[in-house]
Amino acid sequence: MDWGSLQKVLGGVNKHSTSIGKIWLTVLFIFRVMILVVAAEKVWGDEQNDFVCNTLQPGCKNVCYDHFFPISHIRLWALQLIFVSTPALLVVMHIAHRRHEKKRELRHSEKVDVEELNKQKFHIQGPLWWTYSCSIFFRIVFEAVFMYVFYVMYDGYQMPRLLKCSAWPCPNTVDCFVSRPTEKTMFTIFMLSVSGICMLLNVAELCYLMIKFCMRVPKKPAILK
Amino acid sequence: MSWGFLRDLLSGVNEYSTGIGRIWLAIVFTFRLLVYVVAAEHVWKDEQKEFECNIRQPGCENVCFDHFFPVSQIRLWALQLIMVSTPSLLVVLHVAYRESREKRHKQKLYKNPGSMDGGLLCTYLISLIFKTGFEIGFLILFYKLYGGFSVPRLVKCDMRPCPNTVDCYISKPTEKKVFLYFVAVTSCLCILLNVSELICSGQIKEM
């Protein structure tokens, strides 16, 4: 059970997504999940081990590390990626429900071609439009919330080289040094920029869906005539 | 979810590539991705742990390491591999778009959705330009950040809180140098392949 299982689930959504949705999925997997797994995790790999404080007092380093890093950046990013991917599951569930309904309908009338039914693409209209739009809305909200949490927790996006800590049991104000602060700042800015790009893609997709909806509505009176 | 994901993505690109494009893919897989995963990653594995300074002042090693390696060479290499492989996806996306158009209009719009003509050739050329741009960009970045591709055995550091100018020793400098030269040579080779592919494809377009 790892990021690969998320990829399998979201791969199913890809077929029914808009073009912008497909681009969003590609950006998510290549520039966020992959970068997290192959690069960022290694940068943060030795974060507590190489967090050094200028004191021999036992426990001081632990307490200071915990004070300055309540939740590691890597864990926050992993949570962000999971939360941001989860709304797409609403769409997966809705499509599965429609397939199930269709199978039940066809079972009464004629022979069911299960494979063809599974390959069938559902267009984003009607109730599926609402599910899809809600999923995008939630994605945007989760992205914004996590970016705000990052900003509040770490007081900006820069990783300092030196932190001054006076938490108990440190005997006085002690200098603590973070490992690889420049590399961490670079990755934080990178992940932040890609989050921003993903948010923009989601907003664009939402606007596109709204325009599609508005363009479809005026056609109805013509059909009634 | 790791390099295997990128490998699977790029395998899909192989189908729509030219002959030179396939050679490029083979070089990226064998001489860059594989070498990275089975060898290079291990060389840089304990880079900070084995970075030693001739001082007992806490924090001095951390600060000196951060000063001399703002971004680790291995991370730059990983980013280079990802950025250089991604433009090929433009071609895959374009072919998928062509296929979906044919399905939507329910008629044959193209001789073959994967054939290198018209818009797809333009997309292919644009992806080549991006690939070459990223390769050159990363080579320049490597050069600017590390003053070349060689790795010194000893660096002198006088950042605070080091009390004076301190000798710091980098781990496995020769092995790292060998791999960095390898990165430089394979990048240059890939740039040459991309440029020759651009020239050949440009000539096909003129014909």
Tab-separated table of C-alpha atoms in Angstrom:
chain	number	residue	atom	x	y	z
A	1	MET	CA	0.000	0.000	0.000
A	2	ASP	CA	1.770	3.114	-1.206
A	3	TRP	CA	1.477	5.967	-3.677
A	4	GLY	CA	1.076	3.387	-6.444
A	5	SER	CA	-2.351	2.388	-5.108
A	6	LEU	CA	-3.447	6.036	-5.214
A	7	GLN	CA	-2.254	6.185	-8.793
A	8	LYS	CA	-4.355	3.101	-9.683
A	9	VAL	CA	-7.505	4.630	-8.187
A	10	LEU	CA	-7.023	8.048	-9.770
A	11	GLY	CA	-6.147	6.450	-13.102
A	12	GLY	CA	-9.797	5.437	-13.284
A	13	VAL	CA	-10.886	9.068	-12.914
A	14	ASN	CA	-8.571	10.142	-15.713
A	15	LYS	CA	-10.767	8.587	-18.394
A	16	HIS	CA	-13.787	10.646	-17.378
A	17	SER	CA	-11.953	13.909	-16.671
A	18	THR	CA	-11.801	17.024	-18.795
A	19	SER	CA	-8.510	17.859	-20.553
A	20	ILE	CA	-7.599	20.261	-17.758
A	21	GLY	CA	-8.352	17.500	-15.252
A	22	LYS	CA	-5.970	15.176	-17.094
A	23	ILE	CA	-3.238	17.825	-17.033
A	24	TRP	CA	-3.877	18.306	-13.299
A	25	LEU	CA	-3.477	14.575	-12.686
A	26	THR	CA	-0.231	14.495	-14.679
A	27	VAL	CA	1.172	17.480	-12.757
A	28	LEU	CA	0.089	15.879	-9.471
A	29	PHE	CA	1.830	12.588	-10.129
A	30	ILE	CA	4.982	13.781	-11.849
A	31	PHE	CA	5.755	17.061	-10.120
A	32	ARG	CA	4.376	16.356	-6.656
A	33	VAL	CA	4.199	12.652	-5.788
A	34	MET	CA	7.285	11.667	-7.751
A	35	ILE	CA	9.370	14.589	-6.511
A	36	LEU	CA	8.230	13.815	-2.956
A	37	VAL	CA	9.230	10.163	-3.222
A	38	VAL	CA	12.486	10.372	-5.173
A	39	ALA	CA	13.932	13.618	-3.887
A	40	ALA	CA	12.209	15.425	-1.037
A	41	GLU	CA	11.982	12.389	1.263
A	42	LYS	CA	15.760	12.010	1.054
A	43	VAL	CA	16.398	15.665	1.864
A	44	TRP	CA	14.281	15.376	5.011
A	45	GLY	CA	15.475	11.827	5.717
A	46	ASP	CA	18.053	12.739	8.347
A	47	GLU	CA	16.286	15.813	9.684
A	48	GLN	CA	16.248	14.937	13.371
A	49	ASN	CA	19.552	13.105	13.372
A	50	ASP	CA	21.367	16.072	11.913
A	51	PHE	CA	19.512	18.672	13.952
A	52	VAL	CA	22.334	19.803	16.221
A	53	CYS	CA	22.083	21.970	19.339
A	54	ASN	CA	25.021	23.638	21.058
A	55	THR	CA	24.484	21.892	24.384
A	56	LEU	CA	25.228	18.572	26.025
A	57	GLN	CA	22.031	18.643	28.110
A	58	PRO	CA	20.135	15.390	27.397
A	59	GLY	CA	16.638	15.960	26.038
A	60	CYS	CA	17.269	19.550	24.991
A	61	LYS	CA	17.741	18.659	21.301
A	62	ASN	CA	14.583	16.495	21.283
A	63	VAL	CA	12.466	19.179	22.885
A	64	CYS	CA	13.768	21.925	20.631
A	65	TYR	CA	13.243	19.817	17.508
A	66	ASP	CA	9.697	19.054	18.555
A	67	HIS	CA	9.075	22.724	19.337
A	68	PHE	CA	10.235	24.015	15.959
A	69	PHE	CA	8.917	21.136	13.813
A	70	PRO	CA	5.583	19.970	15.290
A	71	ILE	CA	4.815	18.225	11.989
A	72	SER	CA	7.539	17.603	9.452
A	73	HIS	CA	7.177	19.233	6.019
A	74	ILE	CA	7.271	15.815	4.387
A	75	ARG	CA	4.353	14.524	6.424
A	76	LEU	CA	2.334	17.678	5.752
A	77	TRP	CA	2.938	17.272	2.014
A	78	ALA	CA	1.941	13.623	2.115
A	79	LEU	CA	-1.283	14.561	3.920
A	80	GLN	CA	-1.885	17.404	1.466
A	81	LEU	CA	-1.491	15.073	-1.508
A	82	ILE	CA	-3.876	12.524	0.007
A	83	PHE	CA	-6.517	15.123	0.888
A	84	VAL	CA	-6.242	16.799	-2.480
A	85	SER	CA	-6.581	13.494	-4.350
A	86	THR	CA	-9.508	12.201	-2.286
A	87	PRO	CA	-12.309	14.362	-3.780
A	88	ALA	CA	-11.672	12.569	-7.079
A	89	LEU	CA	-12.915	9.422	-5.313
A	90	LEU	CA	-16.378	11.013	-5.215
A	91	VAL	CA	-16.329	10.927	-9.013
A	92	VAL	CA	-15.048	7.329	-9.003
A	93	MET	CA	-17.861	6.290	-6.680
A	94	HIS	CA	-20.497	8.106	-8.719
A	95	ILE	CA	-19.331	6.442	-11.934
A	96	ALA	CA	-19.233	3.029	-10.231
A	97	HIS	CA	-22.780	3.640	-9.005
A	98	ARG	CA	-23.963	4.535	-12.550
A	99	ARG	CA	-22.290	1.458	-14.000
A	100	HIS	CA	-23.929	-0.693	-11.371
A	101	GLU	CA	-27.340	0.852	-12.170
A	102	LYS	CA	-26.810	0.296	-15.886
A	103	LYS	CA	-25.796	-3.324	-15.329
A	104	ARG	CA	-28.956	-3.858	-13.303
A	105	GLU	CA	-31.092	-2.275	-16.075
A	106	LEU	CA	-29.501	-4.297	-18.845
A	107	ARG	CA	-29.715	-7.542	-16.882
A	108	HIS	CA	-33.520	-7.389	-17.139
A	109	SER	CA	-33.565	-6.671	-20.876
A	110	GLU	CA	-30.713	-8.407	-22.728
A	111	LYS	CA	-27.282	-9.987	-22.408
A	112	VAL	CA	-24.831	-7.706	-20.602
A	113	ASP	CA	-21.444	-7.038	-22.151
A	114	VAL	CA	-19.565	-6.375	-18.916
A	115	GLU	CA	-16.325	-5.396	-20.584
A	116	GLU	CA	-17.939	-2.841	-22.829
A	117	LEU	CA	-19.866	-1.422	-19.896
A	118	ASN	CA	-16.641	-1.058	-17.898
A	119	LYS	CA	-14.939	0.690	-20.813
A	120	GLN	CA	-17.814	3.096	-21.402
A	121	LYS	CA	-17.020	6.743	-20.831
A	122	PHE	CA	-19.583	8.878	-19.022
A	123	HIS	CA	-19.923	12.501	-20.095
A	124	ILE	CA	-19.774	15.167	-17.447
A	125	GLN	CA	-23.390	16.245	-17.386
A	126	GLY	CA	-26.384	16.062	-15.117
A	127	PRO	CA	-25.689	14.721	-11.596
A	128	LEU	CA	-22.128	13.760	-12.589
A	129	TRP	CA	-21.469	17.436	-13.384
A	130	TRP	CA	-22.427	18.355	-9.819
A	131	THR	CA	-20.260	15.589	-8.318
A	132	TYR	CA	-17.316	16.562	-10.498
A	133	SER	CA	-17.659	20.278	-9.720
A	134	CYS	CA	-17.943	19.569	-5.985
A	135	SER	CA	-14.797	17.455	-6.138
A	136	ILE	CA	-12.900	20.313	-7.810
A	137	PHE	CA	-14.238	22.793	-5.261
A	138	PHE	CA	-13.074	20.602	-2.376
A	139	ARG	CA	-9.674	20.169	-4.038
A	140	ILE	CA	-9.248	23.950	-4.169
A	141	VAL	CA	-10.300	24.295	-0.537
A	142	PHE	CA	-7.886	21.593	0.663
A	143	GLU	CA	-4.984	23.085	-1.304
A	144	ALA	CA	-5.657	26.532	0.150
A	145	VAL	CA	-6.034	25.181	3.689
A	146	PHE	CA	-2.761	23.279	3.557
A	147	MET	CA	-0.878	26.217	2.101
A	148	TYR	CA	-2.240	28.369	4.922
A	149	VAL	CA	-1.321	25.736	7.541
A	150	PHE	CA	2.243	25.657	6.165
A	151	TYR	CA	2.482	29.416	6.342
A	152	VAL	CA	1.137	29.601	9.890
A	153	MET	CA	3.122	26.647	11.254
A	154	TYR	CA	6.474	27.592	9.773
A	155	ASP	CA	6.054	31.357	9.732
A	156	GLY	CA	6.717	31.639	6.019
A	157	TYR	CA	8.418	29.262	3.649
A	158	GLN	CA	12.056	29.833	4.434
A	159	MET	CA	13.933	27.258	6.479
A	160	PRO	CA	16.313	29.078	8.825
A	161	ARG	CA	19.868	27.853	9.401
A	162	LEU	CA	19.897	28.732	13.086
A	163	LEU	CA	17.120	28.533	15.656
A	164	LYS	CA	17.354	29.811	19.208
A	165	CYS	CA	15.670	27.521	21.715
A	166	SER	CA	15.003	28.031	25.419
A	167	ALA	CA	12.481	25.238	26.040
A	168	TRP	CA	12.929	23.171	29.211
A	169	PRO	CA	15.256	21.234	29.892
A	170	CYS	CA	17.680	23.428	27.922
A	171	PRO	CA	19.650	25.355	30.584
A	172	ASN	CA	19.551	28.674	28.685
A	173	THR	CA	18.934	29.967	25.179
A	174	VAL	CA	20.676	27.448	23.009
A	175	ASP	CA	21.705	27.650	19.326
A	176	CYS	CA	20.246	24.842	17.243
A	177	PHE	CA	21.236	24.218	13.658
A	178	VAL	CA	18.924	22.748	11.049
A	179	SER	CA	20.365	20.343	8.472
A	180	ARG	CA	20.275	21.325	4.767
A	181	PRO	CA	18.210	24.512	5.211
A	182	THR	CA	18.872	25.856	1.709
A	183	GLU	CA	17.887	22.614	-0.011
A	184	LYS	CA	14.779	22.390	2.162
A	185	THR	CA	13.815	25.986	1.338
A	186	MET	CA	14.240	25.238	-2.361
A	187	PHE	CA	12.016	22.168	-2.196
A	188	THR	CA	9.433	24.019	-0.089
A	189	ILE	CA	9.243	26.794	-2.690
A	190	PHE	CA	9.060	24.208	-5.486
A	191	MET	CA	6.224	22.259	-3.850
A	192	LEU	CA	4.456	25.500	-3.064
A	193	SER	CA	4.708	26.692	-6.676
A	194	VAL	CA	3.356	23.406	-7.984
A	195	SER	CA	0.472	23.593	-5.440
A	196	GLY	CA	-0.260	27.055	-6.800
A	197	ILE	CA	-0.226	25.765	-10.384
A	198	CYS	CA	-2.566	22.917	-9.394
A	199	MET	CA	-4.919	25.401	-7.738
A	200	LEU	CA	-4.955	27.517	-10.906
A	201	LEU	CA	-5.691	24.434	-12.998
A	202	ASN	CA	-8.567	23.527	-10.677
A	203	VAL	CA	-9.988	27.059	-10.861
A	204	ALA	CA	-9.699	26.995	-14.669
A	205	GLU	CA	-11.438	23.613	-14.781
A	206	LEU	CA	-14.247	24.884	-12.558
A	207	CYS	CA	-14.715	27.951	-14.791
A	208	TYR	CA	-14.725	25.710	-17.878
A	209	LEU	CA	-17.417	23.481	-16.342
A	210	MET	CA	-19.545	26.511	-15.391
A	211	ILE	CA	-19.276	27.925	-18.928
A	212	LYS	CA	-20.223	24.504	-20.348
A	213	PHE	CA	-23.228	24.397	-18.007
A	214	CYS	CA	-24.360	27.935	-18.915
A	215	MET	CA	-24.013	27.207	-22.647
A	216	ARG	CA	-26.104	24.049	-22.342
A	217	VAL	CA	-28.992	25.621	-20.351
A	218	PRO	CA	-30.288	28.105	-23.051
A	219	LYS	CA	-30.585	25.171	-25.537
A	220	LYS	CA	-33.416	23.570	-23.491
A	221	PRO	CA	-36.222	26.051	-24.498
A	222	ALA	CA	-35.389	25.389	-28.213
A	223	ILE	CA	-35.820	21.615	-27.719
A	224	LEU	CA	-39.186	22.096	-25.944
A	225	LYS	CA	-40.507	24.039	-28.995
B	1	MET	CA	5.513	5.021	-7.133
B	2	SER	CA	9.063	5.863	-7.997
B	3	TRP	CA	11.281	5.870	-11.058
B	4	GLY	CA	9.247	2.936	-12.381
B	5	PHE	CA	6.377	5.359	-12.973
B	6	LEU	CA	8.565	7.554	-15.155
B	7	ARG	CA	9.891	4.490	-16.959
B	8	ASP	CA	6.329	3.324	-17.742
B	9	LEU	CA	5.352	6.797	-18.965
B	10	LEU	CA	8.358	6.999	-21.250
B	11	SER	CA	7.796	3.494	-22.610
B	12	GLY	CA	4.513	4.845	-23.935
B	13	VAL	CA	6.412	7.604	-25.741
B	14	ASN	CA	8.615	5.087	-27.568
B	15	GLU	CA	5.790	4.163	-29.912
B	16	TYR	CA	5.499	7.689	-31.309
B	17	SER	CA	9.186	8.526	-31.513
B	18	THR	CA	11.500	8.725	-34.501
B	19	GLY	CA	14.576	6.464	-34.763
B	20	ILE	CA	16.826	9.041	-33.073
B	21	GLY	CA	14.136	9.552	-30.433
B	22	ARG	CA	14.277	5.860	-29.592
B	23	ILE	CA	18.053	6.015	-29.247
B	24	TRP	CA	17.579	9.007	-26.935
B	25	LEU	CA	15.097	7.020	-24.850
B	26	ALA	CA	17.470	4.047	-24.649
B	27	ILE	CA	20.291	6.330	-23.473
B	28	VAL	CA	18.061	7.976	-20.872
B	29	PHE	CA	16.910	4.604	-19.516
B	30	THR	CA	20.209	2.777	-19.543
B	31	PHE	CA	22.868	5.396	-18.988
B	32	ARG	CA	21.006	7.890	-16.894
B	33	LEU	CA	18.031	6.429	-15.009
B	34	LEU	CA	19.541	3.008	-14.366
B	35	VAL	CA	22.959	4.382	-13.398
B	36	TYR	CA	21.236	6.858	-11.076
B	37	VAL	CA	19.169	4.188	-9.302
B	38	VAL	CA	21.729	1.376	-9.017
B	39	ALA	CA	24.895	3.368	-8.458
B	40	ALA	CA	24.801	7.124	-8.045
B	41	GLU	CA	22.158	7.232	-5.303
B	42	HIS	CA	24.372	5.095	-3.062
B	43	VAL	CA	27.422	7.281	-3.591
B	44	TRP	CA	25.585	10.314	-2.225
B	45	LYS	CA	23.637	8.387	0.398
B	46	ASP	CA	25.529	9.477	3.512
B	47	GLU	CA	26.874	12.729	2.169
B	48	GLN	CA	26.033	14.814	5.201
B	49	LYS	CA	26.870	12.188	7.788
B	50	GLU	CA	30.304	11.694	6.285
B	51	PHE	CA	30.995	15.374	5.736
B	52	GLU	CA	33.548	16.054	8.463
B	53	CYS	CA	34.959	19.320	9.703
B	54	ASN	CA	38.033	19.700	11.829
B	55	ILE	CA	36.105	21.237	14.710
B	56	ARG	CA	33.939	20.161	17.608
B	57	GLN	CA	31.765	23.301	17.612
B	58	PRO	CA	28.166	22.094	17.327
B	59	GLY	CA	26.429	23.414	14.238
B	60	CYS	CA	29.601	24.236	12.334
B	61	GLU	CA	29.375	21.131	10.131
B	62	ASN	CA	25.707	21.710	9.395
B	63	VAL	CA	26.278	25.287	8.363
B	64	CYS	CA	29.350	24.528	6.270
B	65	PHE	CA	27.602	21.638	4.513
B	66	ASP	CA	24.657	23.865	3.727
B	67	HIS	CA	26.979	26.588	2.433
B	68	PHE	CA	28.921	24.344	0.053
B	69	PHE	CA	25.960	22.184	-1.038
B	70	PRO	CA	22.881	24.436	-1.242
B	71	VAL	CA	21.215	21.763	-3.347
B	72	SER	CA	22.747	18.307	-3.405
B	73	GLN	CA	24.140	17.210	-6.783
B	74	ILE	CA	22.103	14.017	-6.631
B	75	ARG	CA	18.883	15.996	-6.227
B	76	LEU	CA	19.795	18.188	-9.182
B	77	TRP	CA	20.421	15.049	-11.189
B	78	ALA	CA	17.004	13.620	-10.197
B	79	LEU	CA	15.263	16.882	-11.096
B	80	GLN	CA	17.130	16.969	-14.402
B	81	LEU	CA	15.954	13.429	-15.232
B	82	ILE	CA	12.348	14.306	-14.453
B	83	MET	CA	12.314	17.651	-16.286
B	84	VAL	CA	14.087	16.251	-19.335
B	85	SER	CA	11.654	13.312	-19.650
B	86	THR	CA	8.468	15.307	-19.183
B	87	PRO	CA	8.294	17.167	-22.560
B	88	SER	CA	7.918	13.767	-24.284
B	89	LEU	CA	4.519	13.527	-22.598
B	90	LEU	CA	3.299	16.410	-24.793
B	91	VAL	CA	3.477	14.001	-27.741
B	92	VAL	CA	1.535	11.301	-25.854
B	93	LEU	CA	-1.118	13.867	-24.864
B	94	HIS	CA	-1.420	15.081	-28.467
B	95	VAL	CA	-1.869	11.545	-29.803
B	96	ALA	CA	-4.490	10.862	-27.111
B	97	TYR	CA	-6.252	14.097	-28.145
B	98	ARG	CA	-6.232	12.999	-31.814
B	99	GLU	CA	-7.659	9.597	-30.898
B	100	SER	CA	-10.407	11.159	-28.779
B	101	ARG	CA	-11.265	13.535	-31.660
B	102	GLU	CA	-11.621	10.610	-34.030
B	103	LYS	CA	-13.874	8.835	-31.522
B	104	ARG	CA	-15.987	11.956	-30.988
B	105	HIS	CA	-16.506	12.628	-34.715
B	106	LYS	CA	-16.824	8.870	-35.364
B	107	GLN	CA	-14.759	9.096	-38.553
B	108	LYS	CA	-11.177	8.725	-39.619
B	109	LEU	CA	-9.687	12.233	-39.381
B	110	TYR	CA	-6.023	11.213	-39.584
B	111	LYS	CA	-4.101	8.681	-41.645
B	112	ASN	CA	-2.898	7.318	-38.305
B	113	PRO	CA	-3.232	9.238	-35.000
B	114	GLY	CA	0.391	8.406	-34.180
B	115	SER	CA	1.906	9.403	-37.534
B	116	MET	CA	4.381	12.269	-37.351
B	117	ASP	CA	2.679	14.883	-39.533
B	118	GLY	CA	1.107	18.315	-39.228
B	119	GLY	CA	0.318	19.324	-35.671
B	120	LEU	CA	1.932	16.258	-34.107
B	121	LEU	CA	5.247	17.060	-35.800
B	122	CYS	CA	5.043	20.591	-34.354
B	123	THR	CA	4.364	19.180	-30.902
B	124	TYR	CA	7.298	16.806	-31.305
B	125	LEU	CA	9.620	19.637	-32.333
B	126	ILE	CA	8.434	21.773	-29.399
B	127	SER	CA	9.085	18.883	-27.009
B	128	LEU	CA	12.594	18.525	-28.472
B	129	ILE	CA	13.256	22.232	-27.935
B	130	PHE	CA	12.078	22.001	-24.330
B	131	LYS	CA	14.161	18.887	-23.697
B	132	THR	CA	17.281	20.553	-25.074
B	133	GLY	CA	16.517	23.717	-23.101
B	134	PHE	CA	16.189	21.790	-19.845
B	135	GLU	CA	19.397	19.832	-20.481
B	136	ILE	CA	21.380	23.003	-21.151
B	137	GLY	CA	19.718	24.758	-18.211
B	138	PHE	CA	20.677	22.034	-15.775
B	139	LEU	CA	24.235	21.822	-17.082
B	140	ILE	CA	24.599	25.576	-16.540
B	141	LEU	CA	23.069	25.237	-13.075
B	142	PHE	CA	25.503	22.469	-12.147
B	143	TYR	CA	28.390	24.616	-13.399
B	144	LYS	CA	27.252	27.766	-11.595
B	145	LEU	CA	26.446	26.072	-8.264
B	146	TYR	CA	29.548	23.899	-8.033
B	147	GLY	CA	32.054	25.767	-10.175
B	148	GLY	CA	32.344	22.903	-12.627
B	149	PHE	CA	31.905	19.172	-12.274
B	150	SER	CA	34.833	18.385	-10.045
B	151	VAL	CA	34.436	17.759	-6.331
B	152	PRO	CA	37.238	18.954	-4.047
B	153	ARG	CA	38.554	16.803	-1.212
B	154	LEU	CA	38.880	19.717	1.142
B	155	VAL	CA	36.889	22.922	1.525
B	156	LYS	CA	37.677	25.778	3.892
B	157	CYS	CA	34.747	27.150	5.831
B	158	ASP	CA	34.487	30.211	8.073
B	159	MET	CA	30.707	30.547	8.508
B	160	ARG	CA	29.273	31.341	11.907
B	161	PRO	CA	29.248	29.481	14.379
B	162	CYS	CA	32.616	28.096	13.260
B	163	PRO	CA	35.063	30.037	15.426
B	164	ASN	CA	37.698	30.371	12.643
B	165	THR	CA	38.493	29.033	9.171
B	166	VAL	CA	37.911	25.332	9.437
B	167	ASP	CA	38.953	22.430	7.164
B	168	CYS	CA	36.009	20.347	6.007
B	169	TYR	CA	36.372	17.067	4.140
B	170	ILE	CA	33.887	15.832	1.581
B	171	SER	CA	33.186	12.092	1.432
B	172	LYS	CA	34.012	10.082	-1.743
B	173	PRO	CA	35.071	13.115	-3.821
B	174	THR	CA	36.682	11.114	-6.629
B	175	GLU	CA	33.717	8.772	-7.029
B	176	LYS	CA	31.361	11.766	-7.066
B	177	LYS	CA	33.557	13.487	-9.652
B	178	VAL	CA	33.412	10.410	-11.902
B	179	PHE	CA	29.616	10.308	-11.742
B	180	LEU	CA	29.282	14.044	-12.315
B	181	TYR	CA	31.458	13.805	-15.424
B	182	PHE	CA	29.241	10.917	-16.468
B	183	VAL	CA	26.186	13.177	-16.021
B	184	ALA	CA	27.842	15.901	-18.089
B	185	VAL	CA	28.830	13.518	-20.910
B	186	THR	CA	25.405	11.827	-21.139
B	187	SER	CA	23.676	15.228	-21.038
B	188	CYS	CA	25.854	16.481	-23.896
B	189	LEU	CA	25.173	13.300	-25.844
B	190	CYS	CA	21.427	13.732	-25.335
B	191	ILE	CA	21.681	17.383	-26.417
B	192	LEU	CA	23.470	16.277	-29.611
B	193	LEU	CA	20.798	13.660	-30.297
B	194	ASN	CA	18.022	16.200	-29.730
B	195	VAL	CA	19.669	18.750	-32.025
B	196	SER	CA	20.215	16.193	-34.796
B	197	GLU	CA	16.618	15.034	-34.408
B	198	LEU	CA	15.474	18.664	-34.683
B	199	ILE	CA	17.486	19.133	-37.866
B	200	CYS	CA	16.239	15.856	-39.403
B	201	SER	CA	12.596	16.538	-38.473
B	202	GLY	CA	12.887	20.114	-39.774
B	203	GLN	CA	14.081	18.743	-43.110
B	204	ILE	CA	11.164	16.260	-43.235
B	205	LYS	CA	8.761	19.171	-42.618
B	206	GLU	CA	10.303	21.181	-45.478
B	207	MET	CA	9.935	18.205	-47.817
